[in-house]
């Protein structure tokens, strides 16, 4: 198949591009090389078109590149939790305007198949159960509770600590950061486009992606990269809250594999079909354990330090169910976090430039 891949020079996009080419697909590679994701000396490789998805609706170069494309695999995005409210225009511009422009350009070119990189952040808090009251949807945690070291979500009915459960794709969506809001908006734009243009969409909700060539030392870096930088600087990894936050960490090679399966699946979907899938390892891990595994991989004798600090807006637990992706895409992760995070500690990372905006 001929696949147009946005964000092709990025962390995830680079892995998807390599996997697609190795599988025999004709890859059309596009990247804007925004500074938050690319090395200080980044220049577009010979086979990467340096273009901005925000120009895709009316760009002659975009129209030419989209001609004959079977599937667009849309990885380009401004990533991270959203450091301050000042980041909102960046997320809305790169992620939402960019996706809308890309969809308009696809429609004009007659391209009707999209694989969209979404995120687990669309769920907000994960799924919770009370021992006495079954499934519960907790409110955002109160700052007073966080200050007092009460980090678990309380049951809205009885106040007992809720227990985390696996989050399925049909869970309520409740974005709690500017980045999360932009990722959910991408899904909404894609769903509207599928109805209006007769397209089909698969949205892949990535959980915590890590692996070689992850961006390093920016406010937008993933927590695994932040822990590694702390250890390499001779500082023990600093763990927020009590370290008991549960997450799913999925290796970038598994994310690339999921994208190729989604490309094949969406090409066979009926017009108007929209499906979402968790892309996860299926092996829950606590943030304290992530810090310990990364520290072990560096060989440094530095145990994680649980600080008790917190970030307002952070969610307590988000742990994915892998079952729909396994049943419908045939995707199961190959890399377990207990092995992958240790190896990640010595993997090459990428330096990024100071943050600027367009």
mmCIF file of C-alpha atoms in Angstrom:
data_model
loop_
_atom_site.group_PDB
_atom_site.id
_atom_site.type_symbol
_atom_site.label_atom_id
_atom_site.label_comp_id
_atom_site.label_asym_id
_atom_site.label_seq_id
_atom_site.Cartn_x
_atom_site.Cartn_y
_atom_site.Cartn_z
ATOM 1 C CA UNK A 1 0.000 0.000 0.000
ATOM 2 C CA UNK A 2 0.945 3.634 -0.447
ATOM 3 C CA UNK A 3 0.879 5.208 3.032
ATOM 4 C CA UNK A 4 1.310 8.888 3.784
ATOM 5 C CA UNK A 5 2.869 9.201 7.244
ATOM 6 C CA UNK A 6 2.805 12.519 9.096
ATOM 7 C CA UNK A 7 5.252 13.129 11.925
ATOM 8 C CA UNK A 8 7.576 10.749 10.099
ATOM 9 C CA UNK A 9 10.792 12.123 11.618
ATOM 10 C CA UNK A 10 9.468 11.979 15.176
ATOM 11 C CA UNK A 11 9.837 9.438 17.940
ATOM 12 C CA UNK A 12 6.826 7.267 17.099
ATOM 13 C CA UNK A 13 6.611 8.293 13.449
ATOM 14 C CA UNK A 14 10.190 7.244 12.803
ATOM 15 C CA UNK A 15 9.492 3.775 14.162
ATOM 16 C CA UNK A 16 6.274 3.492 12.132
ATOM 17 C CA UNK A 17 8.052 4.593 8.960
ATOM 18 C CA UNK A 18 10.823 2.044 9.374
ATOM 19 C CA UNK A 19 8.355 -0.742 10.122
ATOM 20 C CA UNK A 20 6.167 0.195 7.151
ATOM 21 C CA UNK A 21 9.079 0.211 4.726
ATOM 22 C CA UNK A 22 10.341 -3.114 6.081
ATOM 23 C CA UNK A 23 6.865 -4.572 5.492
ATOM 24 C CA UNK A 24 6.999 -3.536 1.834
ATOM 25 C CA UNK A 25 4.701 -0.500 1.937
ATOM 26 C CA UNK A 26 5.441 2.603 -0.131
ATOM 27 C CA UNK A 27 5.933 5.263 2.523
ATOM 28 C CA UNK A 28 5.353 8.969 1.799
ATOM 29 C CA UNK A 29 7.073 10.701 4.715
ATOM 30 C CA UNK A 30 6.080 14.169 5.983
ATOM 31 C CA UNK A 31 7.242 16.139 9.027
ATOM 32 C CA UNK A 32 7.274 19.794 10.084
ATOM 33 C CA UNK A 33 10.301 19.251 12.357
ATOM 34 C CA UNK A 34 8.836 21.235 15.251
ATOM 35 C CA UNK A 35 11.467 21.954 17.922
ATOM 36 C CA UNK A 36 9.690 20.190 20.778
ATOM 37 C CA UNK A 37 10.318 16.797 19.170
ATOM 38 C CA UNK A 38 13.495 17.062 17.126
ATOM 39 C CA UNK A 39 17.249 17.340 17.686
ATOM 40 C CA UNK A 40 19.082 20.627 17.877
ATOM 41 C CA UNK A 41 20.620 20.097 14.423
ATOM 42 C CA UNK A 42 17.545 18.523 12.823
ATOM 43 C CA UNK A 43 17.187 18.840 9.077
ATOM 44 C CA UNK A 44 14.750 16.981 6.897
ATOM 45 C CA UNK A 45 16.197 13.762 5.524
ATOM 46 C CA UNK A 46 16.267 13.384 1.759
ATOM 47 C CA UNK A 47 13.151 11.236 1.766
ATOM 48 C CA UNK A 48 11.152 13.360 4.246
ATOM 49 C CA UNK A 49 9.041 16.237 2.955
ATOM 50 C CA UNK A 50 9.247 19.184 5.336
ATOM 51 C CA UNK A 51 5.623 20.310 5.446
ATOM 52 C CA UNK A 52 3.158 21.462 8.099
ATOM 53 C CA UNK A 53 -0.175 19.624 8.361
ATOM 54 C CA UNK A 54 -1.843 22.965 9.073
ATOM 55 C CA UNK A 55 -1.268 23.765 5.393
ATOM 56 C CA UNK A 56 -2.684 20.481 4.082
ATOM 57 C CA UNK A 57 -6.129 21.796 3.116
ATOM 58 C CA UNK A 58 -4.896 24.123 0.373
ATOM 59 C CA UNK A 59 -1.295 23.218 -0.395
ATOM 60 C CA UNK A 60 -0.342 22.143 -3.920
ATOM 61 C CA UNK A 61 2.517 20.032 -2.589
ATOM 62 C CA UNK A 62 0.144 18.284 -0.195
ATOM 63 C CA UNK A 63 -2.301 17.575 -3.029
ATOM 64 C CA UNK A 64 0.477 15.982 -5.058
ATOM 65 C CA UNK A 65 1.699 13.849 -2.167
ATOM 66 C CA UNK A 66 -1.825 12.637 -1.340
ATOM 67 C CA UNK A 67 -2.477 11.512 -4.911
ATOM 68 C CA UNK A 68 -2.705 7.727 -5.031
ATOM 69 C CA UNK A 69 -2.412 7.298 -1.248
ATOM 70 C CA UNK A 70 -4.347 4.356 0.199
ATOM 71 C CA UNK A 71 -4.118 5.248 3.904
ATOM 72 C CA UNK A 72 -2.928 8.269 5.878
ATOM 73 C CA UNK A 73 -1.192 7.409 9.150
ATOM 74 C CA UNK A 74 -1.357 10.621 11.189
ATOM 75 C CA UNK A 75 1.305 10.770 13.904
ATOM 76 C CA UNK A 76 2.128 14.498 13.772
ATOM 77 C CA UNK A 77 1.212 16.254 17.014
ATOM 78 C CA UNK A 78 2.357 18.524 19.772
ATOM 79 C CA UNK A 79 2.765 16.125 22.691
ATOM 80 C CA UNK A 80 3.028 16.302 26.483
ATOM 81 C CA UNK A 81 0.721 17.022 29.374
ATOM 82 C CA UNK A 82 0.525 20.760 28.787
ATOM 83 C CA UNK A 83 2.947 22.575 31.050
ATOM 84 C CA UNK A 84 0.882 25.770 31.446
ATOM 85 C CA UNK A 85 -2.294 27.237 29.995
ATOM 86 C CA UNK A 86 -0.034 29.208 27.659
ATOM 87 C CA UNK A 87 0.484 25.925 25.778
ATOM 88 C CA UNK A 88 -3.158 25.769 24.697
ATOM 89 C CA UNK A 89 -2.676 27.553 21.337
ATOM 90 C CA UNK A 90 0.157 25.145 20.498
ATOM 91 C CA UNK A 91 -2.022 22.105 21.105
ATOM 92 C CA UNK A 92 -5.081 23.548 19.376
ATOM 93 C CA UNK A 93 -3.014 24.658 16.401
ATOM 94 C CA UNK A 94 -0.761 21.687 15.767
ATOM 95 C CA UNK A 95 -3.186 18.969 16.827
ATOM 96 C CA UNK A 96 -6.701 20.170 16.067
ATOM 97 C CA UNK A 97 -6.305 22.690 13.248
ATOM 98 C CA UNK A 98 -3.643 20.408 11.769
ATOM 99 C CA UNK A 99 -5.929 17.378 11.835
ATOM 100 C CA UNK A 100 -8.856 19.318 10.388
ATOM 101 C CA UNK A 101 -6.687 20.657 7.555
ATOM 102 C CA UNK A 102 -5.306 17.199 6.854
ATOM 103 C CA UNK A 103 -8.796 15.700 6.677
ATOM 104 C CA UNK A 104 -9.913 18.419 4.277
ATOM 105 C CA UNK A 105 -6.882 17.753 2.106
ATOM 106 C CA UNK A 106 -7.590 14.026 2.157
ATOM 107 C CA UNK A 107 -11.165 14.626 1.047
ATOM 108 C CA UNK A 108 -10.023 16.799 -1.853
ATOM 109 C CA UNK A 109 -7.577 14.085 -2.925
ATOM 110 C CA UNK A 110 -10.111 11.274 -2.567
ATOM 111 C CA UNK A 111 -8.269 9.568 0.302
ATOM 112 C CA UNK A 112 -10.772 7.887 2.611
ATOM 113 C CA UNK A 113 -8.709 5.864 5.110
ATOM 114 C CA UNK A 114 -7.110 7.264 8.292
ATOM 115 C CA UNK A 115 -5.113 5.778 11.159
ATOM 116 C CA UNK A 116 -4.973 8.424 13.891
ATOM 117 C CA UNK A 117 -2.499 8.550 16.770
ATOM 118 C CA UNK A 118 -4.666 9.279 19.793
ATOM 119 C CA UNK A 119 -3.846 8.851 23.482
ATOM 120 C CA UNK A 120 -5.011 7.329 26.718
ATOM 121 C CA UNK A 121 -5.254 10.876 28.119
ATOM 122 C CA UNK A 122 -8.733 11.123 26.567
ATOM 123 C CA UNK A 123 -9.997 8.957 29.443
ATOM 124 C CA UNK A 124 -8.899 11.350 32.184
ATOM 125 C CA UNK A 125 -9.047 9.232 35.311
ATOM 126 C CA UNK A 126 -9.126 5.530 34.579
ATOM 127 C CA UNK A 127 -11.740 3.012 35.642
ATOM 128 C CA UNK A 128 -12.395 2.477 39.355
ATOM 129 C CA UNK A 129 -14.375 0.151 41.575
ATOM 130 C CA UNK A 130 -15.520 0.490 45.141
ATOM 131 C CA UNK A 131 -15.591 -2.763 47.125
ATOM 132 C CA UNK A 132 -19.135 -1.879 48.195
ATOM 133 C CA UNK A 133 -20.529 0.185 45.309
ATOM 134 C CA UNK A 134 -18.966 -1.376 42.174
ATOM 135 C CA UNK A 135 -17.982 0.932 39.272
ATOM 136 C CA UNK A 136 -17.578 4.577 40.232
ATOM 137 C CA UNK A 137 -16.555 7.722 38.374
ATOM 138 C CA UNK A 138 -14.526 9.875 40.762
ATOM 139 C CA UNK A 139 -14.334 13.628 40.581
ATOM 140 C CA UNK A 140 -11.015 15.401 40.124
ATOM 141 C CA UNK A 141 -8.916 15.011 43.244
ATOM 142 C CA UNK A 142 -9.078 17.951 45.657
ATOM 143 C CA UNK A 143 -5.928 19.979 46.185
ATOM 144 C CA UNK A 144 -6.489 19.762 49.952
ATOM 145 C CA UNK A 145 -6.363 15.956 49.731
ATOM 146 C CA UNK A 146 -3.182 16.037 47.647
ATOM 147 C CA UNK A 147 -1.557 18.448 50.102
ATOM 148 C CA UNK A 148 -2.440 16.060 52.927
ATOM 149 C CA UNK A 149 -0.960 13.076 51.078
ATOM 150 C CA UNK A 150 -4.343 11.496 50.294
ATOM 151 C CA UNK A 151 -3.696 10.453 46.728
ATOM 152 C CA UNK A 152 -6.234 7.714 46.043
ATOM 153 C CA UNK A 153 -9.589 8.644 44.534
ATOM 154 C CA UNK A 154 -12.395 8.343 47.094
ATOM 155 C CA UNK A 155 -15.701 6.639 46.383
ATOM 156 C CA UNK A 156 -18.317 9.373 45.790
ATOM 157 C CA UNK A 157 -20.816 7.319 47.818
ATOM 158 C CA UNK A 158 -18.908 6.100 50.870
ATOM 159 C CA UNK A 159 -15.540 7.826 50.731
ATOM 160 C CA UNK A 160 -13.485 4.609 50.720
ATOM 161 C CA UNK A 161 -10.390 4.452 48.507
ATOM 162 C CA UNK A 162 -11.350 3.220 45.067
ATOM 163 C CA UNK A 163 -9.496 0.336 43.400
ATOM 164 C CA UNK A 164 -8.246 0.730 39.836
ATOM 165 C CA UNK A 165 -9.566 -1.486 37.050
ATOM 166 C CA UNK A 166 -8.719 -1.933 33.377
ATOM 167 C CA UNK A 167 -10.058 0.804 31.104
ATOM 168 C CA UNK A 168 -11.942 -0.401 27.991
ATOM 169 C CA UNK A 169 -12.348 1.735 24.894
ATOM 170 C CA UNK A 170 -16.024 2.425 25.637
ATOM 171 C CA UNK A 171 -15.199 4.077 28.973
ATOM 172 C CA UNK A 172 -16.314 7.657 29.576
ATOM 173 C CA UNK A 173 -13.989 10.243 28.034
ATOM 174 C CA UNK A 174 -12.968 13.085 30.332
ATOM 175 C CA UNK A 175 -9.847 14.990 29.185
ATOM 176 C CA UNK A 176 -8.146 16.889 32.011
ATOM 177 C CA UNK A 177 -5.346 18.833 30.301
ATOM 178 C CA UNK A 178 -4.965 20.968 27.197
ATOM 179 C CA UNK A 179 -3.134 18.125 25.487
ATOM 180 C CA UNK A 180 -5.882 15.669 26.402
ATOM 181 C CA UNK A 181 -8.563 18.039 25.125
ATOM 182 C CA UNK A 182 -6.715 18.384 21.821
ATOM 183 C CA UNK A 183 -6.388 14.607 21.383
ATOM 184 C CA UNK A 184 -10.093 14.075 21.999
ATOM 185 C CA UNK A 185 -10.861 16.877 19.555
ATOM 186 C CA UNK A 186 -8.769 15.057 16.951
ATOM 187 C CA UNK A 187 -10.958 11.986 17.433
ATOM 188 C CA UNK A 188 -14.114 14.103 17.117
ATOM 189 C CA UNK A 189 -12.880 15.731 13.901
ATOM 190 C CA UNK A 190 -12.029 12.318 12.497
ATOM 191 C CA UNK A 191 -15.435 10.897 13.418
ATOM 192 C CA UNK A 192 -17.227 13.854 11.822
ATOM 193 C CA UNK A 193 -15.084 13.498 8.691
ATOM 194 C CA UNK A 194 -15.892 9.788 8.443
ATOM 195 C CA UNK A 195 -19.612 10.616 8.409
ATOM 196 C CA UNK A 196 -19.356 13.562 6.051
ATOM 197 C CA UNK A 197 -16.797 12.165 3.602
ATOM 198 C CA UNK A 198 -17.562 8.440 3.791
ATOM 199 C CA UNK A 199 -14.160 7.714 5.272
ATOM 200 C CA UNK A 200 -13.071 5.078 7.755
ATOM 201 C CA UNK A 201 -10.947 5.737 10.830
ATOM 202 C CA UNK A 202 -8.995 3.745 13.368
ATOM 203 C CA UNK A 203 -7.864 5.784 16.388
ATOM 204 C CA UNK A 204 -5.018 4.230 18.362
ATOM 205 C CA UNK A 205 -5.025 5.369 21.982
ATOM 206 C CA UNK A 206 -1.377 5.076 22.945
ATOM 207 C CA UNK A 207 -0.546 4.552 26.566
ATOM 208 C CA UNK A 208 2.872 5.611 27.903
ATOM 209 C CA UNK A 209 5.201 5.119 24.927
ATOM 210 C CA UNK A 210 8.939 4.765 25.522
ATOM 211 C CA UNK A 211 11.968 3.463 23.689
ATOM 212 C CA UNK A 212 14.970 4.494 21.578
ATOM 213 C CA UNK A 213 15.046 8.058 20.184
ATOM 214 C CA UNK A 214 12.573 9.396 22.723
ATOM 215 C CA UNK A 215 12.941 13.197 23.216
ATOM 216 C CA UNK A 216 15.116 14.105 26.191
ATOM 217 C CA UNK A 217 15.229 16.999 28.639
ATOM 218 C CA UNK A 218 12.146 19.000 27.675
ATOM 219 C CA UNK A 219 8.983 19.787 29.671
ATOM 220 C CA UNK A 220 7.221 17.508 27.184
ATOM 221 C CA UNK A 221 9.433 14.445 27.722
ATOM 222 C CA UNK A 222 7.836 11.272 28.989
ATOM 223 C CA UNK A 223 8.380 10.344 32.621
ATOM 224 C CA UNK A 224 10.690 7.444 31.732
ATOM 225 C CA UNK A 225 13.016 9.853 29.890
ATOM 226 C CA UNK A 226 12.859 12.292 32.802
ATOM 227 C CA UNK A 227 13.857 9.552 35.270
ATOM 228 C CA UNK A 228 16.741 8.548 33.033
ATOM 229 C CA UNK A 229 18.013 12.130 32.777
ATOM 230 C CA UNK A 230 17.895 12.490 36.545
ATOM 231 C CA UNK A 231 19.913 9.331 37.056
ATOM 232 C CA UNK A 232 22.460 10.291 34.397
ATOM 233 C CA UNK A 233 22.892 13.621 36.203
ATOM 234 C CA UNK A 234 23.697 11.724 39.405
ATOM 235 C CA UNK A 235 20.334 12.451 41.015
ATOM 236 C CA UNK A 236 17.973 9.823 42.326
ATOM 237 C CA UNK A 237 14.739 9.642 40.293
ATOM 238 C CA UNK A 238 12.153 11.943 41.843
ATOM 239 C CA UNK A 239 8.752 10.241 42.091
ATOM 240 C CA UNK A 240 5.604 12.282 42.634
ATOM 241 C CA UNK A 241 2.844 11.397 45.084
ATOM 242 C CA UNK A 242 3.542 8.050 46.777
ATOM 243 C CA UNK A 243 4.762 6.297 43.631
ATOM 244 C CA UNK A 244 1.724 4.052 43.555
ATOM 245 C CA UNK A 245 0.194 5.583 40.424
ATOM 246 C CA UNK A 246 -0.504 2.744 37.998
ATOM 247 C CA UNK A 247 0.142 3.089 34.283
ATOM 248 C CA UNK A 248 0.812 0.982 31.205
ATOM 249 C CA UNK A 249 4.153 1.521 29.443
ATOM 250 C CA UNK A 250 4.302 0.320 25.849
ATOM 251 C CA UNK A 251 7.478 0.046 23.767
ATOM 252 C CA UNK A 252 7.687 2.113 20.585
ATOM 253 C CA UNK A 253 8.346 -1.016 18.509
ATOM 254 C CA UNK A 254 4.998 -2.395 19.673
ATOM 255 C CA UNK A 255 3.305 0.899 18.811
ATOM 256 C CA UNK A 256 4.748 0.656 15.293
ATOM 257 C CA UNK A 257 3.451 -2.902 14.981
ATOM 258 C CA UNK A 258 -0.027 -1.771 16.077
ATOM 259 C CA UNK A 259 -0.009 0.929 13.401
ATOM 260 C CA UNK A 260 0.747 -1.544 10.633
ATOM 261 C CA UNK A 261 -2.068 -3.805 11.796
ATOM 262 C CA UNK A 262 -4.386 -0.778 11.885
ATOM 263 C CA UNK A 263 -3.368 0.229 8.353
ATOM 264 C CA UNK A 264 -4.367 -3.211 7.083
ATOM 265 C CA UNK A 265 -7.601 -3.185 9.085
ATOM 266 C CA UNK A 266 -8.798 0.304 8.138
ATOM 267 C CA UNK A 267 -8.218 -0.447 4.458
ATOM 268 C CA UNK A 268 -10.876 -3.177 4.759
ATOM 269 C CA UNK A 269 -13.341 -1.176 6.872
ATOM 270 C CA UNK A 270 -16.642 0.059 5.448
ATOM 271 C CA UNK A 271 -17.216 3.774 4.747
ATOM 272 C CA UNK A 272 -18.202 5.561 7.929
ATOM 273 C CA UNK A 273 -16.582 3.007 10.245
ATOM 274 C CA UNK A 274 -14.760 4.540 13.232
ATOM 275 C CA UNK A 275 -13.012 2.315 15.743
ATOM 276 C CA UNK A 276 -10.758 3.094 18.727
ATOM 277 C CA UNK A 277 -8.190 0.784 20.291
ATOM 278 C CA UNK A 278 -5.948 0.904 23.338
ATOM 279 C CA UNK A 279 -2.316 0.375 22.395
ATOM 280 C CA UNK A 280 -0.674 -0.904 25.549
ATOM 281 C CA UNK A 281 1.609 -3.580 26.933
ATOM 282 C CA UNK A 282 -1.161 -5.219 28.954
ATOM 283 C CA UNK A 283 1.181 -5.275 31.973
ATOM 284 C CA UNK A 284 0.399 -2.598 34.606
ATOM 285 C CA UNK A 285 3.354 -0.980 36.380
ATOM 286 C CA UNK A 286 3.606 1.621 39.138
ATOM 287 C CA UNK A 287 5.492 4.873 38.592
ATOM 288 C CA UNK A 288 7.825 3.951 41.473
ATOM 289 C CA UNK A 289 8.650 0.696 39.690
ATOM 290 C CA UNK A 290 9.263 2.562 36.432
ATOM 291 C CA UNK A 291 11.810 4.745 38.227
ATOM 292 C CA UNK A 292 13.451 1.692 39.779
ATOM 293 C CA UNK A 293 13.670 -0.197 36.473
ATOM 294 C CA UNK A 294 15.222 2.772 34.676
ATOM 295 C CA UNK A 295 17.717 3.307 37.506
ATOM 296 C CA UNK A 296 18.648 -0.374 37.419
ATOM 297 C CA UNK A 297 19.263 -0.195 33.689
ATOM 298 C CA UNK A 298 21.767 2.631 34.063
ATOM 299 C CA UNK A 299 23.758 0.645 36.591
ATOM 300 C CA UNK A 300 23.664 3.571 38.995
ATOM 301 C CA UNK A 301 23.284 2.918 42.709
ATOM 302 C CA UNK A 302 20.410 5.388 43.054
ATOM 303 C CA UNK A 303 17.102 4.369 44.550
ATOM 304 C CA UNK A 304 14.007 6.379 43.610
ATOM 305 C CA UNK A 305 12.970 9.095 46.049
ATOM 306 C CA UNK A 306 9.240 9.390 46.701
ATOM 307 C CA UNK A 307 8.711 13.121 47.145
ATOM 308 C CA UNK A 308 5.020 13.357 47.979
ATOM 309 C CA UNK A 309 4.811 16.236 45.515
ATOM 310 C CA UNK A 310 2.040 16.444 42.981
ATOM 311 C CA UNK A 311 0.895 18.238 39.860
ATOM 312 C CA UNK A 312 -2.673 19.581 39.851
ATOM 313 C CA UNK A 313 -4.609 17.894 37.077
ATOM 314 C CA UNK A 314 -2.621 14.658 37.144
ATOM 315 C CA UNK A 315 -4.778 11.562 37.250
ATOM 316 C CA UNK A 316 -4.181 8.767 39.740
ATOM 317 C CA UNK A 317 -4.460 5.550 37.743
ATOM 318 C CA UNK A 318 -4.930 4.792 34.040
ATOM 319 C CA UNK A 319 -4.430 1.147 33.091
ATOM 320 C CA UNK A 320 -5.654 -0.111 29.739
ATOM 321 C CA UNK A 321 -7.531 -3.175 28.679
ATOM 322 C CA UNK A 322 -5.714 -4.788 25.723
ATOM 323 C CA UNK A 323 -8.577 -7.092 24.779
ATOM 324 C CA UNK A 324 -10.282 -5.213 21.940
ATOM 325 C CA UNK A 325 -6.992 -4.629 20.116
ATOM 326 C CA UNK A 326 -6.154 -8.313 20.486
ATOM 327 C CA UNK A 327 -9.553 -9.483 19.262
ATOM 328 C CA UNK A 328 -10.074 -7.052 16.372
ATOM 329 C CA UNK A 329 -6.560 -6.073 15.256
ATOM 330 C CA UNK A 330 -4.630 -9.144 16.359
ATOM 331 C CA UNK A 331 -2.302 -6.900 18.381
ATOM 332 C CA UNK A 332 -0.459 -8.113 21.458
ATOM 333 C CA UNK A 333 2.619 -6.288 22.729
ATOM 334 C CA UNK A 334 5.876 -8.216 22.497
ATOM 335 C CA UNK A 335 7.949 -6.156 24.984
ATOM 336 C CA UNK A 336 7.187 -6.349 28.697
ATOM 337 C CA UNK A 337 7.914 -3.196 30.731
ATOM 338 C CA UNK A 338 10.134 -5.060 33.211
ATOM 339 C CA UNK A 339 12.539 -5.827 30.362
ATOM 340 C CA UNK A 340 11.966 -2.856 28.063
ATOM 341 C CA UNK A 341 12.411 -0.155 30.702
ATOM 342 C CA UNK A 342 15.735 -1.619 31.819
ATOM 343 C CA UNK A 343 16.952 -1.647 28.194
ATOM 344 C CA UNK A 344 15.612 1.865 27.668
ATOM 345 C CA UNK A 345 18.083 3.165 30.244
ATOM 346 C CA UNK A 346 20.928 2.778 27.734
ATOM 347 C CA UNK A 347 19.007 3.442 24.505
ATOM 348 C CA UNK A 348 19.895 6.507 22.376
ATOM 349 C CA UNK A 349 17.699 9.551 23.006
ATOM 350 C CA UNK A 350 17.276 12.773 21.051
ATOM 351 C CA UNK A 351 18.177 16.274 22.187
ATOM 352 C CA UNK A 352 15.625 18.970 21.378
ATOM 353 C CA UNK A 353 15.751 22.681 20.706
ATOM 354 C CA UNK A 354 14.293 25.414 22.930
ATOM 355 C CA UNK A 355 10.513 25.585 22.708
ATOM 356 C CA UNK A 356 9.135 28.110 20.229
ATOM 357 C CA UNK A 357 5.759 28.486 18.585
ATOM 358 C CA UNK A 358 4.585 29.354 15.118
#
